[in-house]
CSV table of C-alpha atoms in Angstrom, one decimal:
chain,number,residue,atom,x,y,z
A,20,MET,CA,65.5,-35.1,12.4
A,21,THR,CA,67.5,-38.0,10.9
A,22,THR,CA,65.4,-40.7,12.6
A,23,ASP,CA,62.3,-39.0,11.5
A,24,LEU,CA,63.5,-38.5,8.0
A,25,ARG,CA,64.6,-42.1,7.8
A,26,GLU,CA,61.2,-43.4,8.7
A,27,ARG,CA,59.5,-41.1,6.3
A,28,LEU,CA,61.9,-42.1,3.4
A,29,ALA,CA,61.4,-45.8,4.2
A,30,THR,CA,57.6,-45.4,4.0
A,31,GLY,CA,57.5,-42.9,1.2
A,32,PHE,CA,56.6,-45.5,-1.4
A,33,GLY,CA,55.0,-48.9,-1.7
A,34,ASP,CA,56.5,-52.3,-2.3
A,35,GLY,CA,55.7,-52.4,-6.0
A,36,PRO,CA,55.0,-55.5,-8.0
A,37,ALA,CA,56.2,-59.0,-7.1
A,38,HIS,CA,60.0,-59.3,-7.2
A,39,THR,CA,62.1,-61.6,-9.3
A,40,PRO,CA,62.4,-65.2,-8.0
A,41,VAL,CA,65.7,-66.0,-6.4
A,42,GLU,CA,66.2,-68.8,-8.9
A,43,GLU,CA,66.3,-66.4,-11.8
A,44,HIS,CA,69.1,-64.5,-10.1
A,45,LEU,CA,70.9,-67.7,-9.5
A,46,VAL,CA,70.6,-68.7,-13.2
A,47,ALA,CA,71.9,-65.3,-14.3
A,48,GLY,CA,74.8,-65.5,-11.9
A,49,ARG,CA,75.8,-69.0,-13.0
A,50,ARG,CA,75.7,-67.8,-16.6
A,51,ALA,CA,77.9,-64.8,-15.9
A,52,LEU,CA,80.3,-66.8,-13.8
A,53,ARG,CA,80.8,-69.4,-16.5
A,54,ARG,CA,81.6,-66.7,-19.0
A,55,ARG,CA,83.9,-64.9,-16.6
A,56,ARG,CA,85.9,-68.0,-15.9
A,57,ARG,CA,86.0,-69.0,-19.5
A,58,LEU,CA,85.2,-72.5,-18.5
A,59,THR,CA,84.0,-73.1,-22.0
A,60,ALA,CA,86.4,-74.3,-24.6
A,61,ALA,CA,85.1,-71.8,-27.1
A,62,GLY,CA,82.9,-68.8,-27.3
A,63,THR,CA,80.3,-70.8,-29.0
A,64,VAL,CA,80.3,-73.2,-26.2
A,65,THR,CA,79.9,-70.3,-23.8
A,66,ALA,CA,76.9,-69.4,-25.8
A,67,LEU,CA,75.4,-72.8,-25.4
A,68,ALA,CA,76.2,-72.7,-21.7
A,69,LEU,CA,73.7,-69.9,-21.6
A,70,ALA,CA,71.3,-72.0,-23.6
A,71,GLY,CA,71.8,-74.9,-21.3
A,72,LEU,CA,70.8,-72.8,-18.4
A,73,GLY,CA,67.4,-71.9,-19.6
A,74,SER,CA,67.8,-70.0,-22.8
A,75,VAL,CA,65.7,-71.1,-25.7
A,76,VAL,CA,68.1,-71.7,-28.6
A,77,LEU,CA,67.1,-72.7,-31.8
A,78,ARG,CA,67.5,-75.6,-34.0
A,79,PRO,CA,64.7,-75.5,-36.5
A,80,ALA,CA,63.1,-78.8,-35.7
A,81,GLU,CA,60.4,-80.0,-38.1
A,82,GLY,CA,57.0,-78.8,-37.1
A,83,ALA,CA,58.3,-77.2,-34.0
A,84,GLY,CA,58.2,-73.5,-33.1
A,85,GLY,CA,61.9,-73.5,-32.2
A,86,GLY,CA,63.5,-70.2,-31.2
A,87,GLY,CA,66.4,-67.9,-31.8
A,88,PRO,CA,67.5,-65.7,-34.6
A,89,ASP,CA,66.7,-68.1,-37.3
A,90,ASN,CA,63.5,-69.5,-35.9
A,91,PRO,CA,61.7,-67.0,-33.7
A,92,THR,CA,59.6,-68.1,-30.9
A,93,PRO,CA,55.9,-67.3,-31.1
A,94,LEU,CA,54.8,-63.8,-30.4
A,95,PRO,CA,53.8,-63.2,-26.8
A,96,THR,CA,50.4,-62.0,-25.7
A,97,PRO,CA,50.9,-58.4,-24.7
A,98,THR,CA,50.4,-57.8,-21.1
A,99,THR,CA,51.0,-54.1,-21.2
A,100,THR,CA,49.3,-51.7,-23.6
A,101,ALA,CA,50.3,-48.3,-22.2
A,102,LEU,CA,53.5,-47.0,-23.9
A,103,PRO,CA,56.2,-45.7,-21.5
A,104,THR,CA,58.0,-42.4,-21.7
A,105,PRO,CA,60.6,-42.7,-24.5
A,106,VAL,CA,64.2,-43.5,-23.4
A,107,HIS,CA,66.7,-40.9,-24.5
A,108,LEU,CA,69.4,-42.4,-26.7
A,109,LEU,CA,71.9,-40.3,-28.8
A,110,VAL,CA,71.5,-40.5,-32.5
A,111,ALA,CA,74.4,-42.3,-34.2
A,112,PRO,CA,76.7,-40.3,-36.4
A,113,ALA,CA,75.5,-40.7,-40.0
A,114,ARG,CA,78.8,-42.2,-41.1
A,115,TYR,CA,78.0,-45.3,-39.1
A,116,VAL,CA,74.6,-45.8,-40.6
A,117,THR,CA,74.0,-47.9,-43.7
A,118,ALA,CA,70.9,-49.4,-45.3
A,119,ASP,CA,71.0,-52.5,-43.1
A,120,THR,CA,71.6,-50.7,-39.8
A,121,PRO,CA,69.1,-51.8,-37.2
A,122,PRO,CA,67.1,-49.2,-35.2
A,123,VAL,CA,69.6,-49.3,-32.4
A,124,LEU,CA,73.3,-50.0,-32.7
A,125,TYR,CA,76.4,-50.1,-30.5
A,126,LEU,CA,79.4,-47.8,-31.0
A,127,TYR,CA,82.3,-48.1,-28.6
A,128,GLY,CA,80.2,-50.0,-26.2
A,129,ARG,CA,77.3,-47.5,-26.0
A,130,MET,CA,73.9,-47.9,-27.6
A,131,PHE,CA,72.7,-45.3,-30.1
A,132,ARG,CA,69.6,-44.7,-32.1
A,133,ARG,CA,70.0,-45.1,-35.8
A,134,ASP,CA,68.2,-41.8,-36.6
A,135,ARG,CA,65.7,-39.4,-35.3
A,136,ASP,CA,62.8,-41.4,-36.7
A,137,VAL,CA,63.5,-44.2,-34.1
A,138,THR,CA,61.6,-43.8,-30.8
A,139,VAL,CA,63.1,-46.0,-28.1
A,140,LEU,CA,60.5,-47.2,-25.6
A,141,ALA,CA,62.7,-49.3,-23.5
A,142,THR,CA,66.3,-50.7,-23.4
A,143,PHE,CA,67.7,-53.9,-22.1
A,144,GLY,CA,71.4,-54.5,-21.6
A,145,GLU,CA,73.1,-57.7,-20.6
A,146,ILE,CA,75.9,-57.6,-18.0
A,147,ASP,CA,79.2,-56.6,-19.6
A,148,VAL,CA,81.2,-59.8,-18.8
A,149,ALA,CA,82.5,-59.8,-22.3
A,150,PRO,CA,84.2,-57.1,-24.3
A,151,HIS,CA,81.5,-57.1,-26.9
A,152,PRO,CA,78.3,-55.4,-25.8
A,153,GLN,CA,74.9,-57.0,-26.2
A,154,GLY,CA,71.6,-55.4,-25.6
A,155,GLY,CA,68.3,-54.6,-27.1
A,156,ALA,CA,65.5,-52.1,-27.3
A,157,ILE,CA,61.8,-51.9,-27.9
A,158,VAL,CA,61.4,-49.2,-30.6
A,159,ARG,CA,58.8,-47.6,-32.6
A,160,VAL,CA,59.6,-46.7,-36.2
A,161,GLY,CA,57.0,-45.4,-38.7
A,162,GLY,CA,54.1,-46.4,-36.4
A,163,ALA,CA,55.2,-50.0,-35.9
A,164,THR,CA,56.6,-51.4,-32.6
A,165,SER,CA,59.6,-53.8,-32.9
A,166,TRP,CA,61.9,-55.7,-30.6
A,167,VAL,CA,65.6,-55.3,-31.6
A,168,LEU,CA,68.6,-57.2,-30.2
A,169,VAL,CA,72.2,-56.2,-31.1
A,170,VAL,CA,75.4,-57.9,-30.2
A,171,GLY,CA,78.8,-56.3,-31.0
A,172,ASN,CA,80.1,-52.8,-31.8
A,173,GLU,CA,79.8,-51.6,-35.4
A,174,PRO,CA,80.7,-52.8,-37.9
A,175,GLU,CA,81.1,-56.3,-36.2
A,176,ARG,CA,77.4,-56.6,-35.4
A,177,LEU,CA,74.8,-59.2,-35.3
A,178,ASP,CA,71.2,-58.1,-34.9
A,179,VAL,CA,67.8,-59.7,-34.9
A,180,GLN,CA,64.4,-57.9,-35.1
A,181,ARG,CA,60.8,-58.7,-34.9
A,182,GLU,CA,57.6,-56.8,-34.9
A,183,ALA,CA,55.9,-57.3,-31.5
A,184,PRO,CA,53.8,-55.2,-29.1
A,185,TYR,CA,55.2,-53.4,-26.2
A,186,ASP,CA,55.7,-55.9,-23.5
A,187,TYR,CA,58.9,-55.4,-21.5
A,188,GLN,CA,58.8,-58.7,-19.6
A,189,ALA,CA,58.2,-60.7,-22.7
A,190,PHE,CA,60.9,-58.8,-24.5
A,191,MET,CA,63.4,-59.5,-21.8
A,192,ALA,CA,62.6,-63.2,-21.8
A,193,TRP,CA,63.0,-63.3,-25.5
A,194,ALA,CA,66.3,-61.3,-25.4
A,195,ARG,CA,67.8,-63.8,-22.9
A,196,SER,CA,66.8,-66.6,-25.1
A,197,GLN,CA,68.6,-65.1,-28.1
A,198,PHE,CA,71.8,-63.7,-26.7
A,199,GLY,CA,73.5,-67.1,-26.3
A,200,ALA,CA,73.5,-68.1,-29.9
A,201,MET,CA,73.9,-64.5,-31.1
A,202,SER,CA,77.0,-64.0,-29.0
A,203,GLY,CA,78.6,-67.3,-30.1
A,204,ARG,CA,77.8,-66.7,-33.7
A,205,LEU,CA,79.3,-63.2,-33.7
A,206,ALA,CA,82.3,-64.5,-31.8
A,207,LEU,CA,83.0,-66.9,-34.6
A,208,ALA,CA,82.7,-64.2,-37.3
A,209,ALA,CA,84.7,-61.5,-35.3
A,210,THR,CA,87.6,-63.8,-34.6
A,211,ALA,CA,88.1,-65.0,-38.2
A,212,PRO,CA,91.2,-63.7,-39.8
A,213,GLY,CA,91.0,-61.3,-42.8
A,214,PRO,CA,88.2,-58.9,-43.6
A,215,TYR,CA,85.2,-59.1,-41.4
A,216,ARG,CA,82.4,-61.2,-42.7
A,217,PRO,CA,79.0,-61.3,-41.1
A,218,PRO,CA,78.0,-64.5,-39.2
A,219,VAL,CA,76.4,-67.3,-41.1
A,220,SER,CA,72.8,-68.1,-40.2
A,221,ASP,CA,71.5,-71.6,-39.8
A,222,ALA,CA,69.5,-71.1,-43.0
A,223,ALA,CA,72.7,-70.3,-44.9
A,224,SER,CA,74.7,-73.2,-43.3
A,225,PRO,CA,75.4,-76.2,-45.6
A,226,ALA,CA,74.6,-78.5,-42.7
A,227,ALA,CA,71.5,-79.1,-40.6
A,228,TYR,CA,70.2,-81.5,-38.0
A,229,ASP,CA,68.4,-84.6,-39.0
A,230,GLY,CA,67.1,-85.8,-35.7
A,231,ASP,CA,70.1,-85.9,-33.4
A,232,ARG,CA,72.6,-86.1,-36.2
A,233,LEU,CA,74.3,-83.2,-38.0
A,234,VAL,CA,74.1,-83.9,-41.8
A,235,ALA,CA,74.8,-82.1,-45.0
A,236,LYS,CA,71.9,-80.3,-46.7
A,237,PRO,CA,70.9,-81.4,-50.2
A,238,GLY,CA,73.7,-80.7,-52.6
A,239,GLY,CA,76.4,-81.3,-50.0
A,240,THR,CA,78.3,-84.2,-48.6
A,241,VAL,CA,79.8,-84.7,-45.2
A,242,VAL,CA,83.4,-85.7,-45.9
A,243,ARG,CA,84.7,-85.5,-42.3
A,244,ARG,CA,83.0,-85.9,-38.9
A,245,ASP,CA,84.0,-85.4,-35.3
A,246,ALA,CA,81.2,-86.9,-33.2
A,247,HIS,CA,82.8,-85.7,-30.0
A,248,PRO,CA,84.8,-82.5,-30.5
A,249,LEU,CA,86.7,-81.2,-27.5
A,250,VAL,CA,84.4,-79.2,-25.2
A,251,ASP,CA,84.4,-78.5,-21.6
A,252,ARG,CA,81.7,-80.9,-20.2
A,253,SER,CA,81.5,-79.0,-16.9
A,254,ALA,CA,80.4,-75.9,-18.8
A,255,VAL,CA,77.8,-77.5,-20.9
A,256,PRO,CA,76.7,-80.7,-19.2
A,257,ALA,CA,73.5,-81.0,-21.1
A,258,CYS,CA,74.9,-80.2,-24.5
A,259,HIS,CA,76.2,-82.6,-27.2
A,260,ALA,CA,78.6,-81.1,-29.7
A,261,GLN,CA,79.2,-82.4,-33.2
A,262,ALA,CA,81.4,-81.1,-36.0
A,263,VAL,CA,81.5,-81.9,-39.7
A,264,ARG,CA,83.2,-80.8,-42.8
A,265,VAL,CA,80.8,-80.5,-45.7
A,266,HIS,CA,81.8,-80.5,-49.4
A,267,THR,CA,79.6,-78.5,-51.7
A,268,ALA,CA,79.9,-77.4,-55.3
A,269,ALA,CA,80.6,-73.9,-54.1
A,270,GLY,CA,83.3,-75.0,-51.7
A,271,ASP,CA,83.9,-76.8,-48.4
A,272,TRP,CA,82.6,-75.7,-45.0
A,273,PHE,CA,83.2,-76.5,-41.4
A,274,VAL,CA,80.1,-76.6,-39.2
A,275,LEU,CA,80.1,-77.0,-35.4
A,276,GLY,CA,76.7,-77.9,-34.0
A,277,TYR,CA,75.3,-78.2,-30.5
A,278,ASP,CA,72.4,-80.2,-29.5
A,279,CYS,CA,71.3,-79.0,-26.2
A,280,ALA,CA,68.3,-80.3,-24.4
A,281,GLY,CA,66.5,-81.0,-27.6
A,282,GLN,CA,67.5,-77.7,-29.2
A,283,GLY,CA,70.7,-76.5,-30.8
A,284,ALA,CA,72.6,-74.0,-32.8
A,285,LEU,CA,75.0,-74.2,-35.7
A,286,TYR,CA,78.3,-72.3,-36.2
A,287,SER,CA,79.5,-72.4,-39.8
A,288,GLU,CA,82.6,-71.1,-41.6
A,289,PRO,CA,84.2,-71.8,-45.0
A,290,VAL,CA,87.3,-74.0,-45.0
A,291,GLY,CA,90.4,-72.0,-45.3
A,292,VAL,CA,89.3,-69.0,-43.4
A,293,ARG,CA,91.3,-70.0,-40.4
A,294,ALA,CA,92.2,-73.7,-41.0
A,295,ASP,CA,92.2,-76.4,-43.6
A,296,THR,CA,91.4,-79.4,-41.5
A,297,LEU,CA,88.5,-80.0,-39.2
A,298,SER,CA,90.6,-80.8,-36.2
A,299,SER,CA,92.8,-77.7,-36.5
A,300,TRP,CA,89.7,-75.6,-37.2
A,301,LEU,CA,88.1,-76.8,-33.9
A,302,VAL,CA,91.3,-76.0,-32.0
A,303,GLN,CA,91.7,-72.6,-33.6
A,304,VAL,CA,88.1,-71.7,-33.1
A,305,ARG,CA,88.4,-72.6,-29.4
A,306,HIS,CA,91.5,-70.5,-28.9
A,307,ALA,CA,90.4,-67.5,-30.9
A,308,GLN,CA,87.0,-67.4,-29.3
A,309,ASP,CA,88.4,-68.0,-25.9
A,310,GLU,CA,90.5,-64.9,-26.4
A,311,TYR,CA,87.4,-63.0,-27.7
A,312,GLU,CA,85.6,-63.8,-24.5
A,313,GLN,CA,88.3,-62.4,-22.2
B,22,MET,CA,84.3,-73.1,-1.8
B,23,GLN,CA,82.0,-75.9,-3.1
B,24,LEU,CA,79.5,-74.8,-5.6
B,25,GLU,CA,76.6,-76.1,-3.5
B,26,ALA,CA,77.7,-74.2,-0.4
B,27,ARG,CA,78.4,-71.1,-2.5
B,28,GLU,CA,74.9,-71.2,-4.0
B,29,ALA,CA,73.2,-71.9,-0.7
B,30,ALA,CA,74.9,-68.9,0.9
B,31,TYR,CA,74.1,-66.7,-2.1
B,32,VAL,CA,70.4,-67.8,-2.2
B,33,GLU,CA,70.2,-67.2,1.6
B,34,PHE,CA,71.5,-63.7,1.1
B,35,VAL,CA,69.3,-62.8,-1.8
B,36,THR,CA,66.3,-64.2,-0.2
B,37,ALA,CA,66.9,-62.2,3.0
B,38,ARG,CA,68.0,-58.9,1.4
B,39,GLN,CA,66.3,-58.8,-2.0
B,40,THR,CA,63.3,-56.8,-0.9
B,41,HIS,CA,65.4,-54.2,0.8
B,42,LEU,CA,67.9,-53.9,-2.0
B,43,ARG,CA,65.1,-53.6,-4.5
B,44,ARG,CA,63.6,-50.7,-2.6
B,45,ILE,CA,66.9,-49.0,-2.6
B,46,ALA,CA,67.0,-49.4,-6.4
B,47,TYR,CA,63.5,-48.1,-6.6
B,48,ALA,CA,64.3,-45.1,-4.5
B,49,VAL,CA,67.3,-44.3,-6.7
B,50,CYS,CA,65.4,-44.5,-10.0
B,51,GLY,CA,61.7,-44.2,-9.2
B,52,ASP,CA,60.7,-46.9,-11.6
B,53,TRP,CA,60.0,-50.6,-10.6
B,54,ARG,CA,60.9,-52.0,-14.0
B,55,ARG,CA,64.2,-50.2,-14.0
B,56,ALA,CA,64.8,-51.1,-10.4
B,57,ASP,CA,64.4,-54.8,-11.2
B,58,GLU,CA,66.8,-54.4,-14.1
B,59,ILE,CA,69.4,-52.7,-11.9
B,60,LEU,CA,69.0,-55.2,-9.1
B,61,ARG,CA,69.3,-58.1,-11.5
B,62,HIS,CA,72.6,-56.8,-12.9
B,63,ALA,CA,73.9,-56.2,-9.4
B,64,LEU,CA,72.9,-59.6,-8.1
B,65,THR,CA,74.4,-61.3,-11.1
B,66,ARG,CA,77.7,-59.5,-10.5
B,67,LEU,CA,77.5,-60.4,-6.8
B,68,TYR,CA,77.2,-64.1,-7.7
B,69,VAL,CA,80.4,-63.8,-9.8
B,70,ALA,CA,82.2,-62.0,-7.0
B,71,TRP,CA,80.6,-64.0,-4.2
B,72,PRO,CA,83.6,-65.8,-2.5
B,73,ARG,CA,85.5,-62.6,-2.0
B,74,GLN,CA,82.5,-60.5,-1.0
B,75,GLN,CA,81.3,-63.1,1.5
B,76,ARG,CA,84.8,-63.6,2.9
B,77,GLU,CA,85.1,-59.9,3.5
B,78,GLY,CA,81.5,-59.5,4.7
B,79,THR,CA,80.8,-56.8,2.0
B,80,GLU,CA,78.0,-58.5,0.1
B,81,GLU,CA,75.4,-55.9,0.8
B,82,ALA,CA,77.8,-53.0,0.3
B,83,PHE,CA,78.9,-54.4,-3.0
B,84,VAL,CA,75.3,-54.7,-4.3
B,85,ARG,CA,74.4,-51.3,-2.9
B,86,ARG,CA,77.3,-49.6,-4.7
B,87,LEU,CA,76.3,-51.2,-8.0
B,88,ILE,CA,72.8,-50.1,-7.5
B,89,LEU,CA,73.8,-46.5,-6.7
B,90,ARG,CA,76.1,-46.3,-9.6
B,91,ALA,CA,73.9,-48.2,-12.1
B,92,ASP,CA,71.5,-45.4,-13.0
B,93,GLY,CA,74.1,-42.7,-13.1
B,94,ASP,CA,75.8,-43.8,-16.3
B,95,GLY,CA,74.0,-41.4,-18.5
B,96,HIS,CA,72.6,-44.3,-20.6
B,97,ARG,CA,69.1,-43.1,-19.9
B,98,GLY,CA,67.5,-40.2,-18.2
B,99,HIS,CA,65.8,-40.2,-14.9
B,100,ASP,CA,62.3,-41.0,-16.3
B,101,ALA,CA,60.5,-41.7,-13.0
B,102,ARG,CA,56.9,-40.9,-13.1
B,103,PRO,CA,55.0,-40.1,-9.8
B,104,ALA,CA,53.1,-43.0,-8.4
B,105,PRO,CA,49.9,-42.7,-6.4
B,106,GLU,CA,51.6,-44.1,-3.3
B,107,TRP,CA,54.4,-41.6,-3.2
B,108,THR,CA,54.4,-39.3,-0.3
B,109,PRO,CA,55.2,-35.6,-1.0
B,110,LEU,CA,58.7,-36.2,0.5
B,111,PHE,CA,59.5,-39.1,-1.8
B,112,ALA,CA,58.1,-37.2,-4.8
B,113,ALA,CA,60.4,-34.3,-3.9
B,114,LEU,CA,63.3,-36.7,-3.5
B,115,GLN,CA,62.7,-37.9,-7.0
B,116,SER,CA,62.9,-34.4,-8.3
B,117,LEU,CA,66.3,-33.8,-6.8
B,118,PRO,CA,69.5,-34.1,-9.0
B,119,ALA,CA,70.9,-37.6,-9.0
B,120,LYS,CA,73.8,-37.1,-6.7
B,121,GLN,CA,71.7,-35.2,-4.1
B,122,ARG,CA,69.1,-37.9,-4.2
B,123,ARG,CA,71.7,-40.6,-3.6
B,124,VAL,CA,73.4,-38.7,-0.8
B,125,VAL,CA,70.0,-38.3,1.0
B,126,LEU,CA,69.2,-42.0,0.6
B,127,LEU,CA,72.5,-43.1,2.0
B,128,ARG,CA,72.9,-40.6,4.7
B,129,HIS,CA,69.3,-40.3,5.9
B,130,TRP,CA,67.6,-43.5,5.0
B,131,LEU,CA,70.4,-46.1,5.2
B,132,GLY,CA,72.2,-44.2,8.0
B,133,LEU,CA,75.6,-44.2,6.5
B,134,SER,CA,78.2,-41.7,7.7
B,135,ALA,CA,79.5,-39.0,5.4
B,136,GLU,CA,82.7,-41.0,5.0
B,137,GLU,CA,80.9,-44.2,4.0
B,138,THR,CA,78.6,-42.2,1.7
B,139,ALA,CA,81.6,-40.6,0.0
B,140,GLU,CA,83.1,-44.1,-0.5
B,141,ASP,CA,80.0,-45.6,-1.9
B,142,LEU,CA,79.4,-42.7,-4.3
B,143,GLY,CA,83.1,-42.1,-5.2
B,144,MET,CA,83.1,-38.5,-4.1
B,145,THR,CA,84.8,-36.5,-1.4
B,146,VAL,CA,83.4,-36.0,2.1
B,147,GLY,CA,83.1,-32.3,1.3
B,148,ALA,CA,81.1,-33.0,-1.8
B,149,VAL,CA,78.8,-35.3,0.2
B,150,GLU,CA,78.2,-32.6,2.8
B,151,ALA,CA,77.6,-30.0,0.1
B,152,HIS,CA,75.1,-32.2,-1.8
B,153,ASP,CA,73.4,-33.1,1.5
B,154,ALA,CA,73.0,-29.5,2.5
B,155,ARG,CA,71.5,-28.5,-0.8
B,156,ALA,CA,69.2,-31.5,-0.8
B,157,LEU,CA,67.9,-31.0,2.7
B,158,ALA,CA,67.2,-27.4,1.8
B,159,ALA,CA,65.2,-28.4,-1.2
B,160,LEU,CA,63.1,-31.2,0.5
B,161,PRO,CA,59.8,-30.4,2.3
B,162,ILE,CA,61.1,-31.6,5.6
B,163,ALA,CA,60.1,-28.6,7.8
B,164,THR,CA,56.6,-28.5,6.3
B,165,ALA,CA,56.1,-32.2,6.8
B,166,ARG,CA,57.3,-32.0,10.4
B,167,GLU,CA,54.9,-29.3,11.1
B,168,ASN,CA,52.1,-31.4,9.8
B,169,ARG,CA,52.9,-34.4,11.9
């Protein structure tokens, strides 16, 4: 009977749609390995390693579409119109839900729905090579379909949302392009001493790229620059890191920027949160985020 | 191991076994999209663990175990929907409880012993045999044989 059953099980279904190219597995594996080995000098660098391997990360270049949390890539053309069976997610306890809670959130490493009004159409979870979870979902709330990405357990959470049609493949591609910068940005916030403060977006940063150069935004002045901060070149061979200290009327900031294959990301923190000089800040960020990534 | 050699061996393995492993994932979950997601996670972890798994010759078993355990974490329900190409046997397989479905796949499709199945699924041999007996009783095996 077993041989007969084996044949019938093996021929009980078709081959399905085309499978994922091997190169995509290779890229995902390299990305996971780099994080696992902590080859990067800092969590932010790890994030850019992801970016350097195919993610679309996000310096808002003039006139360009860009990508990432601060500068979303253009909406995809939907390739799927039929909505799937909703995915069952538990509803988060009310004490964890606030006005800014996204439709899905992580508690103790597990994804929850914000409330019963959220219908989860699909979920996407990155491999858990870091202690902080990162994943996303396509949800329907109030008749609108949205893509939601979340990094980190509550309350140390960074999320990004956009309204978009149900298209799982496009959603996954978008998710992979976002996680690098989101993870690095959350790592910077989560490892800062003192009360947790949400990550600083590129828009809120006192610095920005002007071509290939990191400069102060209007109203600020670069008072210190490190054109070649310590990073592991084997981890991010295609990325160029820069760091500046910016003086503004509201206070001084450290900003670490990466310019990776024509795109980049900024990681910003007020002076005094963990260091008072640019060099010591870079060292401490590297150590703290290195620990975060373990 | 040099990176180039490592990646060449990994690519060779994935190229050769991806179709089969993907079918296992599909048989476990009954949904191609979910199967691709499960396989992607498993192959990513294989890349990370490649030197040891290759040295010990356990590449396929490593991926298979990740696939078999991936969909049983309670993160989502078994939301497979019948596809037109499903045979009655495969449809019945999908209606089985998760553990029974996995035991049937390992024992009767992949041909693993009860001991190997128990190791893959993290259960005792007695539990494997019990799940196997219940599953076989529930599947339309006799009817299908009569119709051959």
